[in-house]
Amino acid sequence: MQVKRQITFLPDNITVNVDDNTNLFRAVKAAGVYVLSSCGGKGNCGKCKVIIKEGDVESGKSPSYLTSEEIGRGYVLACHSHIESDVVVEIPPESRMQAKHKIATGAKTEEILQIMKAAGGCLDSRMMRIYLNITPPTIDDNISDYERLRRALDNAGLDAVHLHMNYQVLSKLAHVLRDGKWKVTVSCFDVGAVLEVLDIYPGEVIRQRYGAAIDIGTTTVVVYLVDMKNGHIIGTASTYNSQVKCGDDVITRIVYATERNGLTELQDLVLGNINTLLGDLAEKNGISPGMIEYIVVAGNTTMTHLFYGIDPQYIREEPYIPVATFFPLIRGKSVGFQLDPQALVYSMPSVASYVGGDITAGVLVSQIHKQEQVSLFIDVGTNGEIVLGNRDWLVTAACSAGPAFEGSGIKFGMRAMEGAIEEVEIDARTYEVNYRVIGDVKPIGICGSGMIDILAEMYLNGIIDQKGKIREEIGSKRVRRGENGLEYVLAWRIESAINKEIVITEVDLDNLIRAKAAIYAGFATLLSHMGMTFADVQKLYIAGGFGRYIDVERAITIGMLPDLALDKFQFLGNTSIIGAYYGLLCDRLRHEAEEIAKKMTYVELSVSRSFMDEYMSALFLPHTDLHAFPTVKKEFEARKKLA
Amino acid sequence: MQVKRQITFLPDNITVNVDDNTNLFRAVKAAGVYVLSSCGGKGNCGKCKVIIKEGDVESGKSPSYLTSEEIGRGYVLACHSHIESDVVVEIPPESRMQAKHKIATGAKTEEILQIMKAAGGCLDSRMMRIYLNITPPTIDDNISDYERLRRALDNAGLDAVHLHMNYQVLSKLAHVLRDGKWKVTVSCFDVGAVLEVLDIYPGEVIRQRYGAAIDIGTTTVVVYLVDMKNGHIIGTASTYNSQVKCGDDVITRIVYATERNGLTELQDLVLGNINTLLGDLAEKNGISPGMIEYIVVAGNTTMTHLFYGIDPQYIREEPYIPVATFFPLIRGKSVGFQLDPQALVYSMPSVASYVGGDITAGVLVSQIHKQEQVSLFIDVGTNGEIVLGNRDWLVTAACSAGPAFEGSGIKFGMRAMEGAIEEVEIDARTYEVNYRVIGDVKPIGICGSGMIDILAEMYLNGIIDQKGKIREEIGSKRVRRGENGLEYVLAWRIESAINKEIVITEVDLDNLIRAKAAIYAGFATLLSHMGMTFADVQKLYIAGGFGRYIDVERAITIGMLPDLALDKFQFLGNTSIIGAYYGLLCDRLRHEAEEIAKKMTYVELSVSRSFMDEYMSALFLPHTDLHAFPTVKKEFEARKKLA
């Protein structure tokens, strides 16, 4: 008989019973407790640190992820540990997902409808409700009920080549027409060549109608609840994508999906997120989720595959092939949504394995596909996708920057949530540090904007060289040799919330430089692909949750963004959700998105010689070629004088 | 507590327990025993005669349907009786459905494929299986799996505007493509603007593929099992439509459908018939019903509504509106067929409430829509539907002849099965009778061809006058006054299998004359509608199960068919099933059927002044206007001389 063990998780005091020798990371998931993990429990990110307060675990080869001090204090990696007795486990603050967080939900919601109209959009959703006053049949006009309805729809301006209704609707058609005395309300959906009659009601139905736009990010899920009648966003909500516990980035998720029930598990997690967000939003606004009749989602190609439960395995293997880029419409209920029984779900179309519907949505919002001038577009999320083009052509690439700026692979890296250092200044003479923490609390880690600041400040003040190597010779007490080599102390133990110094290591710096180099090399490669240079770029649009918090000048300083005039940069916010909103309400713009997806030429950077060259040149601060960054050069020299 | 009663049905010795006071007709249905009934248990056809051998029933107002002799022998009408004790009930031969019967299953099956090809058909079914050798993806040719499949289908000549596959197929697409090393077999279906991928298999699949053509008649159901690869009919089967126990004609069925669970019950009955026929045929031919992947049905508009479970209520009420004439495709499994899980079901399109897919199929087989000459077409089944036209125009009408020729409303009427008198001759001098019985057994009743013979012989020999009234004055012992007025004895008690004289009454004669008058008036009305006469008709095609057994000369004699040269008449057999077979195998012809259905103009005879006039004139033998029937006039005079 299997011996059972009881595990208690602190500080939430959640208890779960598992078999003896269960892996602690799996027990954490079984308990529904959240613990950070970038690798999804594979044992190679070192994020899932927990403290064993009572009882025994077998912790295998405890790796270099833990300091000897941490080991002394009872830290283990959950994924490396197996339960050997009843245990009490504490989840320390640095391993927790904080409740207060910043997720960009888009532009100001009251403005989005105006922005859409300015982009040529209008309220002509494919999801329609039409009131029809139908001429009753006579002996001389005795076409079938179905043909009569079709004729009335034609007369109302909906010329359907094919009219379709399922047998449930067809079965009640005769009665509804006569109960309503030939005045009926038809709920229907334009599927292209086919007009699908979803339901039919006697008389005029003036019930409210709702829809939802959803951005499924690798890290976050954002939802808009929309009044379909007037386009008003009546509520927004967001949460972290629960899939993060199975891995930080798309590659880890794909690997996870191919194992055991991984695919179903990942699908259930994100559907659960969306159901919860929609349910809460509906309740808060006093409506029933059963009144939500149309959903448009936008996500990267992997997220979209997982949403539909389609195996994304070959996205990851050369030559990187997705199963689909255009996804068939489905009924919400077929994937388990608790919406209107007839509710339909549409996905913004993808372009390729690493350029998804979120980017198609982004281009739609940026409107670069309608302009004469050449623009760049970047969505800085968990990946960095880039588009270059104008009304005549569009090229796109994914620069696989990786999730370093979201904290992955960075010793004290974390997402932009309470406790994250988000701004950093270093004194040019004393090397002392000033930082600002989200929520004005003691810090527990560093988020993306903080990392950019650190790189920029350390470089400008000569604490690191152009390659990101720490210059020990400057003789600051903040520079020291840690367990993983040289490191710089940002916050002393007494300042931090985690009873540890918060540092940035040379390994961290190296990871950040690779990430920024990949983005810059992506821009440069697309331009050279088209025989252009940065001088040809009239606008650079920055989209994405993280994008919103980037300080453009600092990002130029580290060579992540090109050294263009500041007025050429424009923030667009979360264009993935805004584009999904366009698609929800305006069929013309949704159609435009499909045209954009078909028009975009995908450039595979991972096999591009030119990209490798550009990347190698960009592995410096700001770049091998300082002439390409005149303003940085100037600032660097100014600081030098100051020091 | 409800008292339970046991009922035993003889001769099959089937026992059933029911509540006290249960209606005996419902008990019969509960026991699964067959008893004739034209009205479906409403109490107004007098067909469901049974004999109470033991026990008591309360038999209400025993009506004029039973002779005093029958009452003396324990006869009751099942639908008028309620159980008051345990009872033993005998179903007499005249109330039983005989095992041996004649159902026309079409032309000789080995010829049908040739006939189809002669009509311009070929093996290009919408249900396809295609082997594809697909170019594998590379970095430079990295479209999605879905787009790659679509491209391969395009290259194979299937230009799909929209390609659709459900998520089950989409989910396995990536694996099947790679497992098959990019050689796959695709099972797909052409839905018009959309090509639906039903399934995909690795490698080349050479499994057999089957389809079925089905004729759903009001009285009979006929099935062809077809090899989709070469069009061979590998088996045919037929049965009586089990719905007959709920009523003989479509009107009674419609009424039945609107009561309680009537609609579901009727649907289940016919689906049960088809499942049984297909299952038996499959077993007999050593194949699995799971290999049947496509079904095409043809039936009248009411039968088609019932097949799909659509309420036919308004077909019956002026202005006689069907819910639909074109029916959406469905999956076989959605209505409970045990076929290939992806199997699809298509219905031949109807024209109006009383001109269905069986007639569309009939015109398709007759090819009158392609000829320059003007032809008439009639399907003589439970109803009589008529089409007039040529390649430029088609008009159609239903002449509501009613099921008299199938035995309904005729005292000893029955369908063409064992024990039915099918041919009759009467001696001009002695008035003695010669008859032939199906199966060469003692007679139990008279079927349609027998009735036509009787009418013709009685008229030609002066036993009845032009109005169908029996001339008592001829002084034959066969002419006598029965319980319902004058009658003519066809078979004496000693000759019959039912220990009763088999007679034809004046009421019967009247019903038959009405039926034949309706058919003739239908022809005449359509012709006058087009400003034509019978002289303009180059061909008269006769289709339908009953049609096959008509003696054209006799039918002309009674004025049911016009007096045209005999070489203008052509029998087509069961064109409903043959047309369904065309639709199953040949998309070009199926499409032609849809064009025929759209092109046909329906003339509603029930409100036509002209029809009423023609009908009144046709209520004579052969017609008021004897000049319209020169050959009959000649024969009549020849007989007169003989007598």
PDB file of N, CA and C in Angstrom, chain A residues 74 161 261 390 476:
ATOM      1  N   GLY A  74      17.677  26.212   4.859  1.00  0.00           N
ATOM      2  CA  GLY A  74      16.642  25.213   4.560  1.00  0.00           C
ATOM      3  C   GLY A  74      16.055  25.334   3.169  1.00  0.00           C
ATOM      4  N   VAL A 161     -24.994  33.964 -49.908  1.00  0.00           N
ATOM      5  CA  VAL A 161     -24.887  32.963 -50.971  1.00  0.00           C
ATOM      6  C   VAL A 161     -25.445  31.643 -50.425  1.00  0.00           C
ATOM      7  N   ASN A 261      -0.337  14.378 -20.239  1.00  0.00           N
ATOM      8  CA  ASN A 261      -1.539  15.140 -20.578  1.00  0.00           C
ATOM      9  C   ASN A 261      -1.252  16.623 -20.712  1.00  0.00           C
ATOM     10  N   ASN A 390       5.179  49.125 -45.225  1.00  0.00           N
ATOM     11  CA  ASN A 390       4.261  50.227 -45.505  1.00  0.00           C
ATOM     12  C   ASN A 390       3.061  49.649 -46.247  1.00  0.00           C
ATOM     13  N   SER A 476      34.634  49.608  -5.731  1.00  0.00           N
ATOM     14  CA  SER A 476      33.436  49.903  -4.936  1.00  0.00           C
ATOM     15  C   SER A 476      33.117  48.690  -4.069  1.00  0.00           C
TER      16      SER A 476
END
